């Protein structure tokens, strides 16, 4: 049996119950984060699983969606260098190279040398890639809107703000950036 915690199946136990159990078993152990981090992990798993199901129905994998989405959001002529793609997708140059190769092999993008004489490689969305991302993004975003529809608009705005603040703080702390920067 492999343990994929925290990305295994969501636990039926509420986060507050988990925190109380740790407080009981290990008095003095900091448990403040459990009621925040545990639901985030569970939501991430549920959202990722649901997105994978939607994408499988569309015939596209998450990495390809990510690549095509970044190119589409760049605006016409829907092209970026591999360096810029790596920066915007938060993956390594090697991972971008693999993604581009797979997408190129299926006719979703083309790859060409930069016209400025540098060694840069430019990746361009093809008409087939454009059609796939247009179809996919509508379905993915519609489904995700359905998943958060139970939250009132004000609650969505507040949650988005709080999550971005937490993300900024955690990013700064995990990258060793002083809090006041």
mmCIF file of N, CA, C and O in Angstrom, residues 11 13 21 27 34 37 42 54 59 61 83 92 110-111 114 121 126 134 149 157 161 167:
data_model
loop_
_atom_site.group_PDB
_atom_site.id
_atom_site.type_symbol
_atom_site.label_atom_id
_atom_site.label_comp_id
_atom_site.label_asym_id
_atom_site.label_seq_id
_atom_site.Cartn_x
_atom_site.Cartn_y
_atom_site.Cartn_z
ATOM 1 N N UNK A 11 -10.364 12.448 3.691
ATOM 2 C CA UNK A 11 -10.785 11.802 4.924
ATOM 3 C C UNK A 11 -12.189 12.256 5.292
ATOM 4 O O UNK A 11 -12.542 13.409 5.080
ATOM 5 N N UNK A 13 -13.106 12.650 8.250
ATOM 6 C CA UNK A 13 -13.014 13.337 9.529
ATOM 7 C C UNK A 13 -12.859 14.840 9.345
ATOM 8 O O UNK A 13 -11.986 15.289 8.630
ATOM 9 N N UNK A 21 -7.922 15.648 18.187
ATOM 10 C CA UNK A 21 -7.243 14.374 18.444
ATOM 11 C C UNK A 21 -5.752 14.607 18.691
ATOM 12 O O UNK A 21 -5.173 14.008 19.609
ATOM 13 N N UNK A 27 -0.436 16.988 23.796
ATOM 14 C CA UNK A 27 -0.696 18.330 24.324
ATOM 15 C C UNK A 27 0.499 19.249 24.051
ATOM 16 O O UNK A 27 1.649 18.844 24.160
ATOM 17 N N UNK A 34 -4.237 23.170 11.272
ATOM 18 C CA UNK A 34 -4.965 22.004 10.767
ATOM 19 C C UNK A 34 -6.305 22.383 10.138
ATOM 20 O O UNK A 34 -6.661 21.880 9.068
ATOM 21 N N UNK A 37 -5.155 24.200 6.694
ATOM 22 C CA UNK A 37 -4.385 23.431 5.724
ATOM 23 C C UNK A 37 -5.119 22.166 5.279
ATOM 24 O O UNK A 37 -5.142 21.849 4.083
ATOM 25 N N UNK A 42 -7.659 18.992 0.926
ATOM 26 C CA UNK A 42 -8.807 18.221 0.458
ATOM 27 C C UNK A 42 -9.458 18.872 -0.760
ATOM 28 O O UNK A 42 -9.809 18.202 -1.728
ATOM 29 N N UNK A 54 -12.898 16.105 -16.293
ATOM 30 C CA UNK A 54 -13.373 16.984 -17.367
ATOM 31 C C UNK A 54 -12.394 16.947 -18.537
ATOM 32 O O UNK A 54 -12.796 16.815 -19.696
ATOM 33 N N UNK A 59 -10.217 14.970 -23.952
ATOM 34 C CA UNK A 59 -9.043 14.427 -24.623
ATOM 35 C C UNK A 59 -7.799 15.278 -24.468
ATOM 36 O O UNK A 59 -6.951 15.321 -25.365
ATOM 37 N N UNK A 61 -4.715 16.536 -21.435
ATOM 38 C CA UNK A 61 -4.179 16.327 -20.090
ATOM 39 C C UNK A 61 -3.896 17.687 -19.436
ATOM 40 O O UNK A 61 -3.811 18.703 -20.117
ATOM 41 N N UNK A 83 11.468 29.976 -22.669
ATOM 42 C CA UNK A 83 11.861 30.554 -21.372
ATOM 43 C C UNK A 83 10.670 31.226 -20.702
ATOM 44 O O UNK A 83 10.421 31.055 -19.508
ATOM 45 N N UNK A 92 10.059 23.643 -14.927
ATOM 46 C CA UNK A 92 11.436 23.747 -15.401
ATOM 47 C C UNK A 92 11.486 23.814 -16.924
ATOM 48 O O UNK A 92 10.526 23.453 -17.614
ATOM 49 N N UNK A 110 3.561 24.878 -32.784
ATOM 50 C CA UNK A 110 4.759 24.758 -33.603
ATOM 51 C C UNK A 110 5.897 25.399 -32.825
ATOM 52 O O UNK A 110 5.675 26.238 -31.942
ATOM 53 N N UNK A 111 7.095 24.995 -33.182
ATOM 54 C CA UNK A 111 8.293 25.514 -32.518
ATOM 55 C C UNK A 111 9.207 26.047 -33.627
ATOM 56 O O UNK A 111 9.379 25.388 -34.648
ATOM 57 N N UNK A 114 13.783 31.988 -32.727
ATOM 58 C CA UNK A 114 13.406 33.398 -32.607
ATOM 59 C C UNK A 114 13.998 34.168 -33.783
ATOM 60 O O UNK A 114 15.087 33.853 -34.265
ATOM 61 N N UNK A 121 13.795 29.897 -28.532
ATOM 62 C CA UNK A 121 12.846 29.103 -29.311
ATOM 63 C C UNK A 121 11.457 29.672 -29.032
ATOM 64 O O UNK A 121 11.076 29.880 -27.876
ATOM 65 N N UNK A 126 -1.184 26.546 -32.789
ATOM 66 C CA UNK A 126 -1.708 26.283 -34.127
ATOM 67 C C UNK A 126 -3.228 26.476 -34.124
ATOM 68 O O UNK A 126 -3.841 26.554 -33.044
ATOM 69 N N UNK A 134 -9.924 26.724 -26.765
ATOM 70 C CA UNK A 134 -11.197 27.443 -26.674
ATOM 71 C C UNK A 134 -12.287 26.528 -26.126
ATOM 72 O O UNK A 134 -13.040 26.908 -25.238
ATOM 73 N N UNK A 149 -20.214 27.703 -6.843
ATOM 74 C CA UNK A 149 -21.458 28.479 -6.913
ATOM 75 C C UNK A 149 -22.208 28.554 -5.586
ATOM 76 O O UNK A 149 -23.002 29.478 -5.387
ATOM 77 N N UNK A 157 -15.324 36.612 -3.083
ATOM 78 C CA UNK A 157 -14.332 37.695 -3.105
ATOM 79 C C UNK A 157 -13.480 37.673 -1.843
ATOM 80 O O UNK A 157 -12.257 37.787 -1.908
ATOM 81 N N UNK A 161 -9.460 36.788 -1.695
ATOM 82 C CA UNK A 161 -8.524 37.731 -1.088
ATOM 83 C C UNK A 161 -7.714 37.050 0.010
ATOM 84 O O UNK A 161 -6.492 37.187 0.068
ATOM 85 N N UNK A 167 -1.304 32.738 0.242
ATOM 86 C CA UNK A 167 -0.350 32.283 -0.768
ATOM 87 C C UNK A 167 0.877 33.183 -0.805
ATOM 88 O O UNK A 167 2.015 32.698 -0.847
#
